[in-house]
XYZ file of C-alpha atoms in Angstrom:
450
model
C 142.359 118.626 121.917
C 139.240 118.388 119.794
C 139.864 120.244 116.571
C 138.066 123.528 116.007
C 136.578 122.246 112.741
C 135.180 119.131 114.374
C 133.847 121.260 117.197
C 132.048 123.605 114.848
C 130.586 120.727 112.893
C 129.520 118.624 115.848
C 129.299 121.506 118.341
C 129.929 120.580 121.936
C 128.698 123.795 123.488
C 124.946 123.667 123.784
C 123.039 125.510 126.399
C 123.977 123.962 129.682
C 124.301 126.359 132.576
C 127.881 125.182 133.015
C 130.544 127.224 131.152
C 132.213 125.838 128.051
C 135.562 124.623 129.368
C 136.680 128.233 129.628
C 135.601 128.544 125.968
C 138.946 127.149 124.773
C 137.202 124.681 122.453
C 135.239 127.464 120.814
C 138.065 129.880 120.172
C 140.953 127.660 119.273
C 144.204 129.515 119.968
C 142.707 133.002 120.269
C 143.974 134.702 123.423
C 141.261 137.372 123.494
C 137.602 136.390 123.348
C 135.752 137.853 120.364
C 133.045 140.484 120.774
C 129.464 139.577 119.958
C 126.340 141.552 119.140
C 122.788 140.420 119.926
C 119.516 142.201 119.131
C 116.455 141.303 121.201
C 113.301 142.743 119.626
C 109.855 142.763 121.256
C 106.739 144.412 119.776
C 104.245 147.146 120.623
C 106.292 149.567 122.683
C 105.868 149.940 126.420
C 104.305 151.941 129.231
C 106.885 154.584 130.019
C 105.719 155.001 133.631
C 106.223 151.284 134.225
C 109.446 150.908 132.206
C 111.671 153.890 132.998
C 114.078 153.402 135.923
C 114.066 155.874 138.795
C 117.074 157.542 140.398
C 120.476 158.806 139.355
C 123.151 157.439 137.057
C 124.746 155.154 139.640
C 121.978 154.979 142.235
C 118.838 153.863 140.447
C 116.008 151.411 140.842
C 114.754 149.209 138.050
C 111.109 149.772 137.215
C 108.363 147.113 137.480
C 108.665 146.091 133.812
C 112.434 145.693 134.207
C 112.324 143.920 137.565
C 113.139 140.461 136.063
C 116.518 141.904 135.006
C 117.538 142.746 138.574
C 120.122 139.884 138.756
C 121.964 141.555 135.865
C 121.637 145.171 137.029
C 125.411 145.629 137.211
C 125.649 144.649 133.542
C 122.845 146.889 132.219
C 122.608 150.322 130.610
C 118.969 151.480 130.416
C 118.395 154.770 128.574
C 116.141 157.795 128.858
C 116.058 160.500 126.227
C 116.799 158.652 122.961
C 114.609 159.658 120.023
C 114.017 158.104 116.609
C 113.692 161.438 114.825
C 114.811 159.828 111.569
C 111.291 158.376 111.256
C 109.230 160.771 113.375
C 108.145 163.116 110.585
C 107.984 160.626 107.738
C 104.588 160.296 106.055
C 105.310 156.763 104.871
C 103.740 153.974 106.894
C 102.268 153.913 110.380
C 104.390 154.624 113.436
C 104.736 150.867 113.965
C 105.998 150.306 110.409
C 108.301 153.340 110.492
C 109.650 152.302 113.860
C 110.534 148.725 112.994
C 111.932 149.737 109.601
C 114.251 152.291 111.169
C 115.193 150.379 114.331
C 118.443 148.862 113.086
C 118.877 150.840 109.859
C 118.606 154.412 111.133
C 116.742 155.279 107.947
C 113.171 155.944 106.827
C 110.975 153.614 104.801
C 110.766 153.604 101.049
C 107.343 153.971 99.506
C 105.485 150.770 98.766
C 102.138 149.030 98.896
C 102.234 147.458 102.357
C 99.332 148.241 104.615
C 100.324 149.167 108.149
C 97.600 150.199 110.581
C 95.814 153.131 108.866
C 98.423 153.577 106.126
C 98.846 151.697 102.846
C 101.984 153.278 101.380
C 104.715 151.543 103.380
C 107.688 149.902 101.692
C 110.898 148.333 102.956
C 113.594 150.275 104.775
C 116.001 152.414 102.776
C 119.237 151.221 104.386
C 121.372 148.373 105.688
C 120.760 147.231 109.264
C 123.480 147.399 111.894
C 123.863 143.634 112.205
C 124.508 143.246 108.482
C 126.785 146.291 108.419
C 128.900 144.768 111.191
C 129.107 141.446 109.362
C 130.115 143.181 106.143
C 132.633 145.515 107.774
C 134.222 143.187 110.323
C 133.898 139.977 108.264
C 134.093 137.645 111.284
C 135.772 134.293 110.709
C 132.715 132.238 111.585
C 130.677 129.679 109.676
C 127.635 131.959 109.847
C 128.211 135.685 109.371
C 124.898 136.424 111.074
C 122.013 134.461 112.535
C 118.477 135.854 112.235
C 116.017 134.066 114.507
C 112.288 134.673 114.827
C 109.622 133.557 117.269
C 106.200 133.390 115.595
C 106.936 136.438 113.421
C 104.350 135.457 110.783
C 104.153 138.844 109.033
C 106.125 138.788 105.764
C 105.856 142.520 105.066
C 107.660 145.502 106.538
C 106.127 144.937 109.986
C 107.871 141.582 110.200
C 111.452 142.538 109.274
C 114.221 144.126 111.340
C 117.254 143.042 109.276
C 118.293 144.453 105.892
C 121.188 143.619 103.582
C 120.723 147.052 101.994
C 117.994 149.399 100.786
C 114.883 147.446 99.806
C 116.602 144.164 100.787
C 114.887 142.665 103.851
C 116.221 139.478 105.435
C 113.561 137.115 106.802
C 114.182 135.584 110.227
C 114.503 131.857 110.672
C 111.313 130.881 112.541
C 111.566 127.085 112.565
C 113.758 125.803 115.432
C 114.057 122.436 113.650
C 115.629 124.211 110.712
C 117.815 126.247 113.067
C 119.099 123.116 114.763
C 119.809 121.328 111.493
C 121.724 124.271 110.085
C 123.739 125.000 113.216
C 124.408 121.632 114.752
C 124.137 118.989 112.069
C 126.716 120.329 109.633
C 123.876 120.531 107.140
C 124.773 121.863 103.680
C 123.657 125.438 103.200
C 121.994 124.728 99.868
C 119.520 122.208 101.251
C 116.072 123.698 100.906
C 112.603 122.850 102.114
C 111.187 120.867 104.978
C 111.478 117.517 103.172
C 115.169 118.021 102.489
C 115.828 118.961 106.096
C 113.884 115.956 107.349
C 115.990 113.706 105.112
C 119.115 115.269 106.554
C 117.895 114.632 110.085
C 117.059 111.027 109.250
C 120.417 110.379 107.576
C 122.870 112.308 109.701
C 124.804 110.936 112.614
C 124.202 112.763 115.884
C 126.803 115.080 117.332
C 127.803 112.269 119.655
C 128.552 109.933 116.761
C 130.576 112.645 115.067
C 132.647 113.292 118.169
C 132.786 109.837 119.765
C 136.431 109.127 118.950
C 137.553 112.645 119.822
C 135.722 112.531 123.143
C 137.154 109.137 124.036
C 140.636 110.461 123.284
C 140.437 113.788 125.118
C 138.340 112.832 128.154
C 141.114 110.971 130.066
C 143.477 113.905 129.501
C 141.374 116.637 131.081
C 140.659 117.326 134.711
C 137.648 116.048 136.608
C 136.012 119.496 136.569
C 136.329 119.808 132.800
C 135.003 116.285 132.318
C 131.877 117.330 134.207
C 131.526 120.383 131.961
C 132.083 118.343 128.817
C 129.481 115.772 129.816
C 127.015 118.530 130.715
C 127.369 120.168 127.309
C 126.924 116.893 125.501
C 123.847 116.211 127.597
C 122.397 119.637 126.829
C 122.671 119.012 123.087
C 120.718 115.806 123.664
C 118.139 117.795 125.640
C 117.599 120.166 122.713
C 117.287 117.240 120.311
C 114.842 115.586 122.664
C 112.678 118.694 122.912
C 112.684 119.123 119.144
C 111.724 115.495 118.685
C 108.961 115.657 121.247
C 110.656 112.921 123.209
C 111.563 114.792 126.369
C 115.114 114.702 127.673
C 117.582 111.935 128.263
C 118.252 110.837 131.817
C 121.233 112.760 133.255
C 122.748 109.449 134.306
C 122.848 108.097 130.752
C 126.531 107.754 129.684
C 127.216 110.059 126.769
C 129.231 107.370 124.999
C 126.117 105.229 124.543
C 123.635 107.929 123.489
C 121.608 107.208 120.404
C 119.638 109.613 118.218
C 116.104 110.219 119.491
C 113.253 109.107 117.293
C 111.721 112.109 115.588
C 108.333 112.669 117.157
C 105.639 115.222 116.504
C 106.826 118.738 115.809
C 105.899 121.645 118.015
C 103.021 123.446 116.330
C 104.728 126.672 115.289
C 101.362 128.308 114.614
C 99.890 127.784 118.072
C 100.179 130.942 120.176
C 100.360 128.793 123.298
C 103.702 127.418 122.078
C 105.434 130.793 122.003
C 107.380 130.140 125.261
C 108.666 126.749 124.083
C 109.651 128.035 120.639
C 111.325 131.110 122.096
C 113.313 129.072 124.595
C 114.589 126.765 121.858
C 115.650 129.719 119.727
C 117.397 131.431 122.647
C 119.128 128.197 123.639
C 120.485 127.749 120.143
C 121.485 131.417 119.876
C 123.553 131.082 123.054
C 125.084 127.851 121.804
C 125.982 129.365 118.431
C 127.713 132.298 120.126
C 129.571 130.104 122.601
C 130.770 127.806 119.811
C 131.816 130.778 117.682
C 129.501 129.616 114.930
C 128.464 133.260 114.676
C 129.090 136.509 116.549
C 125.998 138.401 115.446
C 122.471 137.278 116.340
C 119.043 138.888 116.093
C 116.069 137.437 117.962
C 112.715 138.815 116.840
C 109.574 138.148 118.866
C 106.442 138.454 116.710
C 106.037 141.580 114.543
C 105.383 145.309 114.848
C 101.776 146.094 115.729
C 101.532 142.471 116.854
C 98.124 140.921 117.446
C 99.626 137.858 119.097
C 97.582 136.069 121.755
C 99.011 135.115 125.155
C 96.907 132.220 126.490
C 99.855 131.045 128.592
C 99.508 134.320 130.543
C 95.753 133.800 130.958
C 94.991 136.751 128.669
C 92.194 136.759 126.113
C 92.715 139.896 124.050
C 95.401 140.299 121.407
C 98.572 142.255 122.170
C 97.852 145.316 120.028
C 94.286 145.661 121.284
C 95.476 145.398 124.879
C 98.104 148.064 124.228
C 95.284 150.517 123.490
C 93.063 149.487 126.358
C 93.964 152.484 128.486
C 92.022 151.695 131.618
C 93.538 150.133 134.718
C 92.669 146.582 133.677
C 94.161 147.058 130.219
C 97.409 148.473 131.546
C 97.687 145.572 133.976
C 97.343 143.068 131.116
C 99.788 145.004 128.967
C 102.311 145.094 131.821
C 101.915 141.351 132.262
C 102.980 140.766 128.657
C 105.981 143.054 128.873
C 107.121 141.707 132.219
C 107.076 138.278 130.559
C 109.276 139.599 127.734
C 111.723 140.936 130.330
C 111.768 137.455 131.852
C 112.702 136.021 128.451
C 115.554 138.492 128.127
C 116.693 137.580 131.632
C 116.735 133.935 130.561
C 118.933 134.756 127.571
C 121.283 136.921 129.639
C 121.579 134.094 132.133
C 122.569 131.716 129.371
C 125.235 134.084 128.070
C 126.495 134.821 131.564
C 126.908 131.112 132.310
C 129.740 130.672 129.811
C 133.130 131.527 131.318
C 135.714 133.276 129.164
C 138.831 133.710 131.251
C 137.974 136.007 134.154
C 134.779 137.153 132.434
C 131.750 135.632 130.758
C 130.266 135.453 127.301
C 127.783 138.142 128.341
C 130.648 140.448 129.341
C 132.085 140.092 125.842
C 128.731 140.728 124.195
C 126.526 143.766 123.751
C 122.821 142.928 123.807
C 120.441 145.594 122.498
C 116.785 145.352 123.595
C 114.529 147.349 121.270
C 110.889 147.853 120.331
C 109.394 149.843 117.447
C 107.505 152.542 119.398
C 107.813 153.960 122.889
C 104.627 154.890 124.769
C 102.066 152.529 123.268
C 99.052 154.705 124.002
C 100.603 157.546 121.986
C 102.355 155.607 119.195
C 105.347 157.734 120.177
C 108.754 157.511 118.503
C 110.584 159.601 121.103
C 112.125 158.637 124.456
C 112.482 155.073 123.251
C 112.703 152.285 125.852
C 116.115 151.021 124.743
C 118.471 149.039 126.942
C 121.949 147.554 126.585
C 123.294 144.535 128.453
C 126.916 143.425 128.470
C 129.978 145.593 127.990
C 131.322 144.466 124.581
C 134.506 143.224 126.200
C 134.823 146.104 128.650
C 134.074 148.947 126.256
C 130.900 150.075 128.026
C 130.728 151.035 131.710
C 127.629 149.159 132.755
C 125.500 149.245 135.873
C 124.342 152.802 135.160
C 121.113 154.559 134.190
C 121.904 156.858 131.252
C 119.452 159.772 131.407
C 120.151 162.325 128.694
C 117.203 164.448 129.846
C 118.485 164.864 133.413
C 119.285 168.399 134.590
C 117.720 169.985 131.530
C 119.670 167.858 129.065
C 118.771 167.339 125.415
C 117.574 164.136 123.756
C 119.949 162.097 121.608
C 119.357 160.248 118.363
C 119.054 156.508 118.124
C 121.263 156.600 115.016
C 124.113 157.550 117.344
C 123.318 154.647 119.651
C 123.720 152.345 116.648
C 126.957 154.126 115.768
C 128.226 153.739 119.331
C 127.583 149.998 119.214
C 129.330 149.741 115.830
C 132.414 151.471 117.229
C 132.371 149.267 120.327
C 132.368 146.214 118.072
C 135.440 147.505 116.262
C 134.386 149.658 113.298
C 135.761 153.105 112.457
C 132.408 154.530 111.380
C 131.784 158.215 112.029
C 128.032 158.033 111.325
C 125.367 155.416 110.799
C 122.131 155.451 108.848
C 120.850 158.802 107.644
C 123.781 161.197 108.265
C 121.358 164.033 108.981
C 120.459 162.242 112.211
C 123.909 160.962 113.198
C 126.376 163.383 114.745
C 128.753 161.029 116.565
C 128.976 158.386 119.307
C 126.791 158.886 122.374
C 128.640 160.454 125.308
C 129.132 158.847 128.683
C 128.995 155.170 127.732
C 132.664 154.185 127.567
């Protein structure tokens, strides 16, 4: 079999819709698939009336903004009644800044000089984010402890950061898919810095096919016809990613993998052009799925834009910026706003489909993952930080009972704290934590999820 080290360096598993040979290449001799954690962040809240599901716990209908997730309904846990009280009453930063700073940390902002909406006293968050806490506590045996990906984030202040190594220690997302590819799939040294250095690495390195040519030639005759098809599909999908990054399209599916050559590096995608957001996002999601399937990492964050985002959406035939549209409260404005957020749900559906396409025994990579979809405020017209539109996908290896609408406000119930949602995820991933973030707002795991 192809060695695990060679696999991780050359990485066979890209983003084909065909599972990764039952994931045996990725996990070596492990008998139980590892658990993974993915954060999917989108900006500027939502319209509660268009987001919140309708019905009971087990008999519910997904709302218009969640309709693209219908194929994965049995693997979802949408919530009603989760508050972010840890940042509700803070007088530091706007609601957008407070919300994004507390999303994964469960703590308020420190004071600083960042301007956020009508406030100019925002600083960084005062705690470690859940993704970094999991990496530190669980210490997964992967080449990358975590992978922070961004899609046209742009803002380098508190509005543009969801990950923290500790108080006042933000971690910037990786926004360049060329850099992401080089780091993940070219065995590039971690200390190589700058665009020029990365370009030299791309020019000098052998492709993944060159790295694995002898191994592939050796193993291919000894596997079944079905696995040969899967292997060829994964090799082809790596070529497809390289082709897209190089601006050279994709290689013909009939091209034998043993004769593939590196594509000539063409023009880069313009990372600053709003119209390229779909292409950039798809590349980042493809590589996130590949990294998880290859066990290059088990913890990924994908951040779309920034809190209070003024991103433009020309590919949706919209003219106004996202934040302005979110406060256009007439019928036309709400229709435009819903169009943006339906598109984000479509992007999440794409990612879930990728994860669900990888078989792991009788289950899939998505089944062994917990995906957390978050945004920094709830009702956009109110800048609310209560009844947050949070959603989980995947069961973390069977820990969560999915396919249910978790409504903590039903039958006169009381709201729960988002700190305890973070704690619940931490426990599902394997920690023994009894609280997370500010202990004043964390009383224990959320009930009814396991």
